[in-house]
PDB file of C-alpha atoms and ligand atoms in Angstrom:
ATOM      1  CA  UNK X   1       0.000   0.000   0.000  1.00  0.00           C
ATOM      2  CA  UNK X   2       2.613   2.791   0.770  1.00  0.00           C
ATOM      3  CA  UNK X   3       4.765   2.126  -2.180  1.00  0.00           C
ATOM      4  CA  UNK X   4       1.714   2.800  -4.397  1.00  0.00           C
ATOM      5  CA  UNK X   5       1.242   6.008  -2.368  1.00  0.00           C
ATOM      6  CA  UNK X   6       4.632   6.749  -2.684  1.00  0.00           C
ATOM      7  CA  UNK X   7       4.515   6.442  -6.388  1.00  0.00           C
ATOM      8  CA  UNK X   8       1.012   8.282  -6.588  1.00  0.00           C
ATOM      9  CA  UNK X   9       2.322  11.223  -4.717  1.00  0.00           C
ATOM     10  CA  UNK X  10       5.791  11.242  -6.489  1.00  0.00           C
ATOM     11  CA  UNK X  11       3.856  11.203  -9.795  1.00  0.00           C
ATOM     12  CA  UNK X  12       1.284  14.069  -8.015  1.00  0.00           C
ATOM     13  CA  UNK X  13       4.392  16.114  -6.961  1.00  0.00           C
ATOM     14  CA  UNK X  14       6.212  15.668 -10.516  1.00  0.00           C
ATOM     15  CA  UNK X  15       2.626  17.352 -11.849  1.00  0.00           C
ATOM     16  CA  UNK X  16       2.498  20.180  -9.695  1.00  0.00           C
ATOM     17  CA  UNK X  17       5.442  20.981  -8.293  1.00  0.00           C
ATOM     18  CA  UNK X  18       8.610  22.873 -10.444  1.00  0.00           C
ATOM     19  CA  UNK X  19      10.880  21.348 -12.349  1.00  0.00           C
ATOM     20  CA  UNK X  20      14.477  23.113 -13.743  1.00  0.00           C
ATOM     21  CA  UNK X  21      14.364  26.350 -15.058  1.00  0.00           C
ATOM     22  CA  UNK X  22      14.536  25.412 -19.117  1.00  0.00           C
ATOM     23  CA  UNK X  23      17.549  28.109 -19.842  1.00  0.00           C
ATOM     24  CA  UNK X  24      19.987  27.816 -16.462  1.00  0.00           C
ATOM     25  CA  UNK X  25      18.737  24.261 -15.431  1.00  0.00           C
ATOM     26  CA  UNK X  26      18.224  25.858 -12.152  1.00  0.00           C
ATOM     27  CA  UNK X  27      15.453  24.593  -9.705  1.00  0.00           C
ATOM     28  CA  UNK X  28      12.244  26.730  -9.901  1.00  0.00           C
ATOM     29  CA  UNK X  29      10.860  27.641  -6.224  1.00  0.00           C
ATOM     30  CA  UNK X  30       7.371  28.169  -7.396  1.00  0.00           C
ATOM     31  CA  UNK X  31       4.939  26.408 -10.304  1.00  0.00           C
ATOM     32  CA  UNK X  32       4.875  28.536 -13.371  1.00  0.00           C
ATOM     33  CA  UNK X  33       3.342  28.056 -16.554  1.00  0.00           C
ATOM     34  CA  UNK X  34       6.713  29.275 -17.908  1.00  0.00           C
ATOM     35  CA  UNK X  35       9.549  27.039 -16.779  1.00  0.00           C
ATOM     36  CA  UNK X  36      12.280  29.893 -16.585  1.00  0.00           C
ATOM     37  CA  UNK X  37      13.532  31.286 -13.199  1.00  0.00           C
ATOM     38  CA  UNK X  38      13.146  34.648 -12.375  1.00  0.00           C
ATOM     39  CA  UNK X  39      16.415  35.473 -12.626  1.00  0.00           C
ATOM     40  CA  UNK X  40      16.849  34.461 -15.956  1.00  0.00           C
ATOM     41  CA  UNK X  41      14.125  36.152 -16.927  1.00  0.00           C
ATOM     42  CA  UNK X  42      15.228  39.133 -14.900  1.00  0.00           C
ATOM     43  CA  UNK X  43      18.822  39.295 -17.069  1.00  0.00           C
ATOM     44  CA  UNK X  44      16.874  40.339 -20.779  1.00  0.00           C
ATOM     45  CA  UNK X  45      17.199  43.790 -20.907  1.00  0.00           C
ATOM     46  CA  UNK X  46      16.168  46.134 -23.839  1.00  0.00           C
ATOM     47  CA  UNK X  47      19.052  46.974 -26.328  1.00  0.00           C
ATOM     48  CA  UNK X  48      20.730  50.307 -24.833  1.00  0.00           C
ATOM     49  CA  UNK X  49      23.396  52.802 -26.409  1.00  0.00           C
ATOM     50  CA  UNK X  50      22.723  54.769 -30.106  1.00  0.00           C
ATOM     51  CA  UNK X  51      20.767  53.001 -32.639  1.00  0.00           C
ATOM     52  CA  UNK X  52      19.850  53.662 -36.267  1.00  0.00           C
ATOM     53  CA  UNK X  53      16.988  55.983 -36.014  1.00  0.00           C
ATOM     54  CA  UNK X  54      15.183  54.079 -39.053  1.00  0.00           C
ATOM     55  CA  UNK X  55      16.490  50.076 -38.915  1.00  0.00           C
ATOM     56  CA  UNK X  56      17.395  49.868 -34.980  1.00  0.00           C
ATOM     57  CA  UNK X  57      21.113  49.082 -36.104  1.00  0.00           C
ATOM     58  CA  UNK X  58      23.854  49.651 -33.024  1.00  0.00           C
ATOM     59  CA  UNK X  59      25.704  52.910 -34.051  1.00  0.00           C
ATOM     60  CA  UNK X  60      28.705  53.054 -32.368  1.00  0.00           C
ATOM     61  CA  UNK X  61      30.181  56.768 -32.875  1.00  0.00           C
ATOM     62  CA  UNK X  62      31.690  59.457 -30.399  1.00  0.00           C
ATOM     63  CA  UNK X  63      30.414  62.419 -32.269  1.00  0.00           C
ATOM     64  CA  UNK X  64      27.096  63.870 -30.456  1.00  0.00           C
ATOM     65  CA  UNK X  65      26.119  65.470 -34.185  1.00  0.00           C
ATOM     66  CA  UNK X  66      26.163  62.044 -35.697  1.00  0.00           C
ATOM     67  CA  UNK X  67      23.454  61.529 -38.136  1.00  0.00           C
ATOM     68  CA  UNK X  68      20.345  59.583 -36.757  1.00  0.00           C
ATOM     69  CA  UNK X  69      20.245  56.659 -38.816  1.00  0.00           C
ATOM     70  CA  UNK X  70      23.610  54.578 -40.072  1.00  0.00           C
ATOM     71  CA  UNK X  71      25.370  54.491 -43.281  1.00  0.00           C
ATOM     72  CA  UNK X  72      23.251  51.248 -44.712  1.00  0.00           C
ATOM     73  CA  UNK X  73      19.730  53.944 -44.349  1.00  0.00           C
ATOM     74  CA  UNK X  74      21.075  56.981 -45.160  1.00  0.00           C
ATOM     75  CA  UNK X  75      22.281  55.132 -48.785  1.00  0.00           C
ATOM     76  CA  UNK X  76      19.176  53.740 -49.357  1.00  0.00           C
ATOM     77  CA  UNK X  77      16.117  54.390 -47.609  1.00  0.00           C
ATOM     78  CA  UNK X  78      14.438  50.560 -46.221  1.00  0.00           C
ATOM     79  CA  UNK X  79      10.636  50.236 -47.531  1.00  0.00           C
ATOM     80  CA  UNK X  80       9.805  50.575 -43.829  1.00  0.00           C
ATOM     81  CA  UNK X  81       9.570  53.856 -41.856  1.00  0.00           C
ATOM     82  CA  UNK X  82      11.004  52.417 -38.751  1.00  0.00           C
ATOM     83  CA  UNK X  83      12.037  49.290 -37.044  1.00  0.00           C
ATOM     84  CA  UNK X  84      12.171  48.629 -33.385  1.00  0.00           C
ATOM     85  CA  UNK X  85      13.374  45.709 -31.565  1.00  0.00           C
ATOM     86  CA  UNK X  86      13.235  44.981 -27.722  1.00  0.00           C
ATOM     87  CA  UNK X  87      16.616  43.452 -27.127  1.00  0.00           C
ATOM     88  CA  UNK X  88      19.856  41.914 -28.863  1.00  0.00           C
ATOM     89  CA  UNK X  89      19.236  38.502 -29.933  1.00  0.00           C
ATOM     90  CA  UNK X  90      21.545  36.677 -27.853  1.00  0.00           C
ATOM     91  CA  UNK X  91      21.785  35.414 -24.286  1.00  0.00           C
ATOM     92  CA  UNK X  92      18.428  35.004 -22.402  1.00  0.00           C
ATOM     93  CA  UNK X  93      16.223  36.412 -25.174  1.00  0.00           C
ATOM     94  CA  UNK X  94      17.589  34.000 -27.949  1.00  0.00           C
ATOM     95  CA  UNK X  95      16.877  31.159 -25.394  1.00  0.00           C
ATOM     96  CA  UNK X  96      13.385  32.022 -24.896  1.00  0.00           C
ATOM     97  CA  UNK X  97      12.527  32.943 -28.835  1.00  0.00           C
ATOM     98  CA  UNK X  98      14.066  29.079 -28.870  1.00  0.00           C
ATOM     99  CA  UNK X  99      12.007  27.949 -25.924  1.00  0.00           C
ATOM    100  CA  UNK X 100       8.504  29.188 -27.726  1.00  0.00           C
ATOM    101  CA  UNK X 101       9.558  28.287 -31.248  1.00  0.00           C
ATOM    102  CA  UNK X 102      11.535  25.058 -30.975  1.00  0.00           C
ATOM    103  CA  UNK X 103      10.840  23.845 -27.387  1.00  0.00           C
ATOM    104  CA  UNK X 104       7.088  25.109 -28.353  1.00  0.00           C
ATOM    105  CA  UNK X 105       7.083  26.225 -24.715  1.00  0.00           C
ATOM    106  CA  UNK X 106       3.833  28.556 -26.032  1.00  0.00           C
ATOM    107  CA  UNK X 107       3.759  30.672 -22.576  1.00  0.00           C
ATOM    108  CA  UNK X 108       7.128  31.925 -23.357  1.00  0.00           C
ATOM    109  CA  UNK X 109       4.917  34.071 -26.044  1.00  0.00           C
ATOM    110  CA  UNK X 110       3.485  36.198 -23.333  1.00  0.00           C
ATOM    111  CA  UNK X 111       6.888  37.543 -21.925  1.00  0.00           C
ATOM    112  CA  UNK X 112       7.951  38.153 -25.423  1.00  0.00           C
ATOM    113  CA  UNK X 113       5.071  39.937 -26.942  1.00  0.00           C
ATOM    114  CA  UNK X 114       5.476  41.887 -23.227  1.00  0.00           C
ATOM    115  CA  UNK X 115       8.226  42.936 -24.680  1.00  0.00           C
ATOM    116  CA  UNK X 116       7.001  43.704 -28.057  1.00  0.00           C
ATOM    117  CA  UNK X 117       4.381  45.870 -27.072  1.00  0.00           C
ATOM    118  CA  UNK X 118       6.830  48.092 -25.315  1.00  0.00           C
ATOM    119  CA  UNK X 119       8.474  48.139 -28.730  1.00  0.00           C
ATOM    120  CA  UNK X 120       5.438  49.147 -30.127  1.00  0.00           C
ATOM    121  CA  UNK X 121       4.471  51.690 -27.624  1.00  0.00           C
ATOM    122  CA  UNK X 122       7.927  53.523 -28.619  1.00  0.00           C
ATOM    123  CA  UNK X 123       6.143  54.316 -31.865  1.00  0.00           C
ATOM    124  CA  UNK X 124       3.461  56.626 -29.676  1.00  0.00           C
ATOM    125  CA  UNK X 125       0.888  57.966 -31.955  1.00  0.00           C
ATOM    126  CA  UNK X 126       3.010  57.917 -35.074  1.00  0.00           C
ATOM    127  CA  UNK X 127       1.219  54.387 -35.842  1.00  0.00           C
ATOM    128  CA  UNK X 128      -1.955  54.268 -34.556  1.00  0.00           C
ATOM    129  CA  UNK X 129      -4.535  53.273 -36.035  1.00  0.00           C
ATOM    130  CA  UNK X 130      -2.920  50.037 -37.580  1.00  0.00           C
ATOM    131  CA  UNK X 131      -3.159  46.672 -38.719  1.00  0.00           C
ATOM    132  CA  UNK X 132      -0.762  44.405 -37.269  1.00  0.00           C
ATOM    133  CA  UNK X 133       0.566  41.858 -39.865  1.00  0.00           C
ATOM    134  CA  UNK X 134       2.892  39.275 -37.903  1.00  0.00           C
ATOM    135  CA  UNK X 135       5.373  37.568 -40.864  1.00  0.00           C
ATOM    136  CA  UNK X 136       3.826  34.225 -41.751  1.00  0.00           C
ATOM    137  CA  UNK X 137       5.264  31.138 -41.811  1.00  0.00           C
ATOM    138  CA  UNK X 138       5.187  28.483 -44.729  1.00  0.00           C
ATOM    139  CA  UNK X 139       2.265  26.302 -44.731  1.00  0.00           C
ATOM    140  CA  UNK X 140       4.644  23.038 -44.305  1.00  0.00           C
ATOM    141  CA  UNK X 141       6.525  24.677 -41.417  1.00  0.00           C
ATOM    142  CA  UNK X 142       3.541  26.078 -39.511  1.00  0.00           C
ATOM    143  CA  UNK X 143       1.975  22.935 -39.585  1.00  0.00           C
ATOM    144  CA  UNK X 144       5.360  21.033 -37.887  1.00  0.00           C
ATOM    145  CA  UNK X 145       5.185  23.465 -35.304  1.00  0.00           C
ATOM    146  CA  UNK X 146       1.553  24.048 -34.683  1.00  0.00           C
ATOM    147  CA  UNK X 147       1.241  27.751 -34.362  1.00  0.00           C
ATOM    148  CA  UNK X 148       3.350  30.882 -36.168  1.00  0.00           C
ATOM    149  CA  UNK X 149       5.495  32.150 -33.108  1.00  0.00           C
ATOM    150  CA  UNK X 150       5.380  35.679 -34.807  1.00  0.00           C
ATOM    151  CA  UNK X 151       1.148  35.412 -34.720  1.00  0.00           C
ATOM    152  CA  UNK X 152       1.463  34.188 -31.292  1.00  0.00           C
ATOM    153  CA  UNK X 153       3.726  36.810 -29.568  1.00  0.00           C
ATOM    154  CA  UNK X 154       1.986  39.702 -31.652  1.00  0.00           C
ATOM    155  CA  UNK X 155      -1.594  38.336 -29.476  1.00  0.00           C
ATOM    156  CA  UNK X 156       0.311  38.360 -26.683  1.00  0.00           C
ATOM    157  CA  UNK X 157       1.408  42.000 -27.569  1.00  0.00           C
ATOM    158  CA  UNK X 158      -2.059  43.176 -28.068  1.00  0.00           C
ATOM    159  CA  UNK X 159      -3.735  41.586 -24.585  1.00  0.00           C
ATOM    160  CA  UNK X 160      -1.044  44.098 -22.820  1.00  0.00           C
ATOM    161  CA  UNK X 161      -1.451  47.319 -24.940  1.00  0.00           C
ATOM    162  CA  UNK X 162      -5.501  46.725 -24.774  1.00  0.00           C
ATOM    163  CA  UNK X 163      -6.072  49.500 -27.551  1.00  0.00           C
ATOM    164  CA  UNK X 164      -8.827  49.613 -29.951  1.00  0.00           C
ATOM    165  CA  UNK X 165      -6.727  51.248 -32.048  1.00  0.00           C
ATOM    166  CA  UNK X 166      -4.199  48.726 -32.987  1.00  0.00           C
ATOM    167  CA  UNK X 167      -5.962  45.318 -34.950  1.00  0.00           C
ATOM    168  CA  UNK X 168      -4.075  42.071 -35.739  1.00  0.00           C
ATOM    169  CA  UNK X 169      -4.770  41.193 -39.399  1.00  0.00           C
ATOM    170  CA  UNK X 170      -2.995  37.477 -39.218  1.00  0.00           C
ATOM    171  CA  UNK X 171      -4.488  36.258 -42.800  1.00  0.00           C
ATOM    172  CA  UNK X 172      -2.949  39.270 -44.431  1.00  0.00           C
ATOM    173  CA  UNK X 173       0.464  38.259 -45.659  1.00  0.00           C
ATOM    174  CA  UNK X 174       1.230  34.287 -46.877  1.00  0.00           C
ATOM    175  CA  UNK X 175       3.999  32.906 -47.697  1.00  0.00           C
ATOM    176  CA  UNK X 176       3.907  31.938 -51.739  1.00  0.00           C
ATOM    177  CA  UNK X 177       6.902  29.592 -51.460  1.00  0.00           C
ATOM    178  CA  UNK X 178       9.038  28.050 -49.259  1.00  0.00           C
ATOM    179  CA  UNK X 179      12.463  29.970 -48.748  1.00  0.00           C
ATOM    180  CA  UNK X 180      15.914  27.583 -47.963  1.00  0.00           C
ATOM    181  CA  UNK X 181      17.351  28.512 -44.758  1.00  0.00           C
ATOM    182  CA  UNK X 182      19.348  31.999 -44.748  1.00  0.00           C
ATOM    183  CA  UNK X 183      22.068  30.605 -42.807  1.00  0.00           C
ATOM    184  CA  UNK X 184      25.304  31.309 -43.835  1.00  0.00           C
ATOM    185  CA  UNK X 185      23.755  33.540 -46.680  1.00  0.00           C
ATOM    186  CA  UNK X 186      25.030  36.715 -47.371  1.00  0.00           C
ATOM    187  CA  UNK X 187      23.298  40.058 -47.151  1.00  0.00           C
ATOM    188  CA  UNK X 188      22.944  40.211 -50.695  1.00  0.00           C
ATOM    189  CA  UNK X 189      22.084  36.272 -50.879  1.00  0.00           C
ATOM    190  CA  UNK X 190      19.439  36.995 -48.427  1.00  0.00           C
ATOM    191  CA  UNK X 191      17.357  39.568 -50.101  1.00  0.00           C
ATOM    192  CA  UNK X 192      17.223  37.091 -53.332  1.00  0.00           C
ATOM    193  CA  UNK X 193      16.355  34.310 -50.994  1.00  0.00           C
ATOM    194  CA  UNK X 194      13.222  36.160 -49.931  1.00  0.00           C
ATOM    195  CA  UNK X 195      12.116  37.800 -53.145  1.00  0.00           C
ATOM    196  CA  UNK X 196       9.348  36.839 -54.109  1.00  0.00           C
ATOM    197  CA  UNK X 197       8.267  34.537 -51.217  1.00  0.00           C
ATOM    198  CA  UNK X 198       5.458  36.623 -49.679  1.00  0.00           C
ATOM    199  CA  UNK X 199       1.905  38.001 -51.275  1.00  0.00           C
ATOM    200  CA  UNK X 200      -0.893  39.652 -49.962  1.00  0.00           C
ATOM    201  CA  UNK X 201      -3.722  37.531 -49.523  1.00  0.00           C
ATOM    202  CA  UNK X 202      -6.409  40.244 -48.147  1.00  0.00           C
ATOM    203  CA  UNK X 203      -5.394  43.541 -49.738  1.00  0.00           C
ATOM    204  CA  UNK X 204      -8.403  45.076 -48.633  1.00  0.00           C
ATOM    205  CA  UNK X 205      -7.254  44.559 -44.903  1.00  0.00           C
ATOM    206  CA  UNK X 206      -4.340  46.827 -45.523  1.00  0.00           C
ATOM    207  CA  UNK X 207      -4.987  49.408 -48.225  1.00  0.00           C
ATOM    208  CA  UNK X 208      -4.404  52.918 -46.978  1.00  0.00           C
ATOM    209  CA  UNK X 209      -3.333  51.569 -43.508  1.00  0.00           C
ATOM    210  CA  UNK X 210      -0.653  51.605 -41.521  1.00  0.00           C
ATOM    211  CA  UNK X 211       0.584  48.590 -41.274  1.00  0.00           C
ATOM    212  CA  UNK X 212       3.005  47.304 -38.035  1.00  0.00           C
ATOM    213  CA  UNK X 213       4.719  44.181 -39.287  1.00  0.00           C
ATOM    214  CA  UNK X 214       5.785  41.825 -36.584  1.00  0.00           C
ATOM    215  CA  UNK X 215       8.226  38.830 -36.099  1.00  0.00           C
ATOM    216  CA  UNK X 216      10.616  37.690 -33.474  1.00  0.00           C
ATOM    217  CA  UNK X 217      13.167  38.235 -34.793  1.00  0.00           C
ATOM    218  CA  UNK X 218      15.041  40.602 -37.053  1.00  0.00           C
ATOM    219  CA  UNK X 219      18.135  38.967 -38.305  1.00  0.00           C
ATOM    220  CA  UNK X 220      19.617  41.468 -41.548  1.00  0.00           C
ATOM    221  CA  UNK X 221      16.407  42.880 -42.251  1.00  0.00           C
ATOM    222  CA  UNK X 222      15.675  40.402 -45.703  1.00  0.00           C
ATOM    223  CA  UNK X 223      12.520  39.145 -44.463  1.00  0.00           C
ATOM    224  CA  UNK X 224      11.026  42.553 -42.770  1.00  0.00           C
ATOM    225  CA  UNK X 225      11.899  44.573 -46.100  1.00  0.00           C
ATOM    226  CA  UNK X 226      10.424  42.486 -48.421  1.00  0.00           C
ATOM    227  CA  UNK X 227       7.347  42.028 -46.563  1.00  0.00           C
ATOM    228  CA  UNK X 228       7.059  45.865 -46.299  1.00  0.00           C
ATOM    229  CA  UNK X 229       7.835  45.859 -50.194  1.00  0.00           C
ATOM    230  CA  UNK X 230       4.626  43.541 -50.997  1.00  0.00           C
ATOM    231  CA  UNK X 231       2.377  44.964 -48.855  1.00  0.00           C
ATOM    232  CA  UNK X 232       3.360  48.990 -49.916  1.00  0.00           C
ATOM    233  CA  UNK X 233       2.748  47.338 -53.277  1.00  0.00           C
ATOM    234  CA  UNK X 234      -0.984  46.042 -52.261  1.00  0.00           C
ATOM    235  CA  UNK X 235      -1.508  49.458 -51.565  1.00  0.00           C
ATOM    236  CA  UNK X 236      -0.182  49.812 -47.486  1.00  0.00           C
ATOM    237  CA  UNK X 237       0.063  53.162 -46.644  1.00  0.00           C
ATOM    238  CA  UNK X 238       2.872  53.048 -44.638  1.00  0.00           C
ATOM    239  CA  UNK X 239       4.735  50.205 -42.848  1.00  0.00           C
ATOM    240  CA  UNK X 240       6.569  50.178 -39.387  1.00  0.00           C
ATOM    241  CA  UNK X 241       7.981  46.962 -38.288  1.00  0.00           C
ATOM    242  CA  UNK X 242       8.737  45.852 -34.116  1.00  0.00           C
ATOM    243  CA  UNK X 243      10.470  42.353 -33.489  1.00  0.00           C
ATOM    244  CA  UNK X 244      11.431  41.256 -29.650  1.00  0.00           C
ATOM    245  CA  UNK X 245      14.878  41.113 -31.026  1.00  0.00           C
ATOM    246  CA  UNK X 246      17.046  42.144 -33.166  1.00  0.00           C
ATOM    247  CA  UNK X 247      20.907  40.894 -34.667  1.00  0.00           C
ATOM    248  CA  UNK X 248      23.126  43.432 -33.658  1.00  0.00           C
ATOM    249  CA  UNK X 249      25.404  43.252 -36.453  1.00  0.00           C
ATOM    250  CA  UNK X 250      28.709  43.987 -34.350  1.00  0.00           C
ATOM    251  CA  UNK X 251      27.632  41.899 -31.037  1.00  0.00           C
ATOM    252  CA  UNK X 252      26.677  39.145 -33.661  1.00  0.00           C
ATOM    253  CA  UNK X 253      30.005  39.306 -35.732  1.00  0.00           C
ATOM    254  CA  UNK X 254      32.280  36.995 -33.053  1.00  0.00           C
ATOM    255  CA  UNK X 255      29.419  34.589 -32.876  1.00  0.00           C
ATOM    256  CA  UNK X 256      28.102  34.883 -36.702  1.00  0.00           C
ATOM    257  CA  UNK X 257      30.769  31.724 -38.128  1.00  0.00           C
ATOM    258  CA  UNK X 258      29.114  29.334 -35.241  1.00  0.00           C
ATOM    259  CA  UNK X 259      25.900  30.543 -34.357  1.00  0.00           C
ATOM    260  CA  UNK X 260      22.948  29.280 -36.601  1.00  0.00           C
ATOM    261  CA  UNK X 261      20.403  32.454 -36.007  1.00  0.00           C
ATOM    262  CA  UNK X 262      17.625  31.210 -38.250  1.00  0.00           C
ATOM    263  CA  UNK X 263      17.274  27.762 -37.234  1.00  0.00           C
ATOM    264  CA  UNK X 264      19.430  25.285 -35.396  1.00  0.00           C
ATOM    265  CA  UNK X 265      21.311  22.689 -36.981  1.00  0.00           C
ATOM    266  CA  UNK X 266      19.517  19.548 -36.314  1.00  0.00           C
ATOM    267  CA  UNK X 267      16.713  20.706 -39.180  1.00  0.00           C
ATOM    268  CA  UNK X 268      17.684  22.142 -42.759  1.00  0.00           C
ATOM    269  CA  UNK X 269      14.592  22.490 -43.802  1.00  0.00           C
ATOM    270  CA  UNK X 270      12.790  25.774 -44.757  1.00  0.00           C
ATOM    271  CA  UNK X 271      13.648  28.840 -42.922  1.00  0.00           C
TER     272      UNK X 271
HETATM  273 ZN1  LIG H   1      17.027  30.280 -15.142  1.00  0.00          ZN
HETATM  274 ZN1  LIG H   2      19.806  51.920 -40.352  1.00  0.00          ZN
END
């Protein structure tokens, strides 16, 4: 008889009580829906320091009458207005993108589009009203994962801000074609990837709106642009783009030749 209690209350305990914290594999103190410790959660911090007033690139410069946005924007303006991005994507806040999209940890959305809404709420009144797009996924890959983490995190986003003002449009954009993994691609390489691989599937959702395009992640600004491109083309009025997080090119550059920022190794399928 007590053995089978012990194993009924072991099993009860292993149900409700913490496990490890899924980033530091410390043990949680209290039941969470998210399985990260406080502290961990307590270490992602927003991206600090000058940034590119139009792409959210670092700027590193001394001179206080540095021009506003860097050298890539001031050549050639982005089809976006703006992009914001919480934090860096590295550390904590690549871990818990990872945890939602490849752990499919789905409460990990609700700290992220936390984030994203304070992203968002940078953009004050410049963007309201608008239709938030979040950047789809391929059929094939949404269906392995069972949910678009962009989608996801931009709900999140919206249950914080609670505005009337700011819609989510998920249908909007599709994917036409699979794209092969950017890894390893380079700037250039990356822009071809993507041409071509969205359309607007409910232009009357967007025309003469401003549109706030959303993903997780903003790796060299590919993806974002050529969203913003095809929906400006279905008649957008204007596009502004937030992402939790954001490669910062010369954080990223020690870790570029090992990291895999798109997807991890184990899967080379579509990115
Ligand atoms: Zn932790
Ligand atoms: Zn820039």
């Amino acid at each position: 008889m007590l053995s089978l209690f012990d194993t009924a209350a072991q099993s009860l305990f292993a149900t409700l009580l913490p496990s490890d914290c899924r980033l530091c594999r410390s043990p949680l103190t209290r039941i969470s829906q998210l399985p990260v410790c406080d502290r961990c959660l307590s270490g992602i911090r927003p991206i600090r320091g000058k940034v590119c007033a139009v792409c959210g690139e670092r700027i590193f410069t001394l001179q206080s009458d540095a021009p506003a946005s860097c050298g890539e924007c001031g050549a050639s303006a982005p089809p976006f207005v703006r992009a914001v991005a919480y934090g860096s994507y590295d550390g904590g806040l690549r871990d818990l993108i990872h945890l939602l999209k490849y752990g499919r940890v789905r409460p990990a959305a609700r700290v992220l589009g936390r984030m994203l809404s304070e992203v968002i709420q940078r953009f004050g009144d410049e963007v309201v009203p608008a239709v938030v797009v979040p950047v789809p996924l391929h059929g094939a890959k949404q269906r392995q994962r069972g949910f678009n983490q962009a989608e996801e995190i931009a709900r999140a986003a919206l249950k914080c801000m609670n505005s009337g003002k700011v819609r989510l449009a998920a249908g909007v954009l599709k994917r036409a074609r699979a794209t092969e993994s950017q890894t390893g691609l380079s700037d250039h390489q990356r822009r071809q990837n993507v041409r071509g691989a969205f359309a607007v599937a409910a232009p009357g959702q967007i025309e003469g709106e401003s549109v706030l395009l959303v993903d997780d992640v903003l790796t060299t600004g590919a993806t974002v642009s050529e969203c913003a491109r095809v929906l400006r083309r279905a008649g957008a009025d204007r596009v502004f783009v937030a992402t939790v997080a954001r490669v910062l090119k010369a954080e990223a550059a020690w870790a570029a030749a090992a990291e895999d920022i798109e997807e991890p190794k184990v899967s080379k399928a579509y990115a």
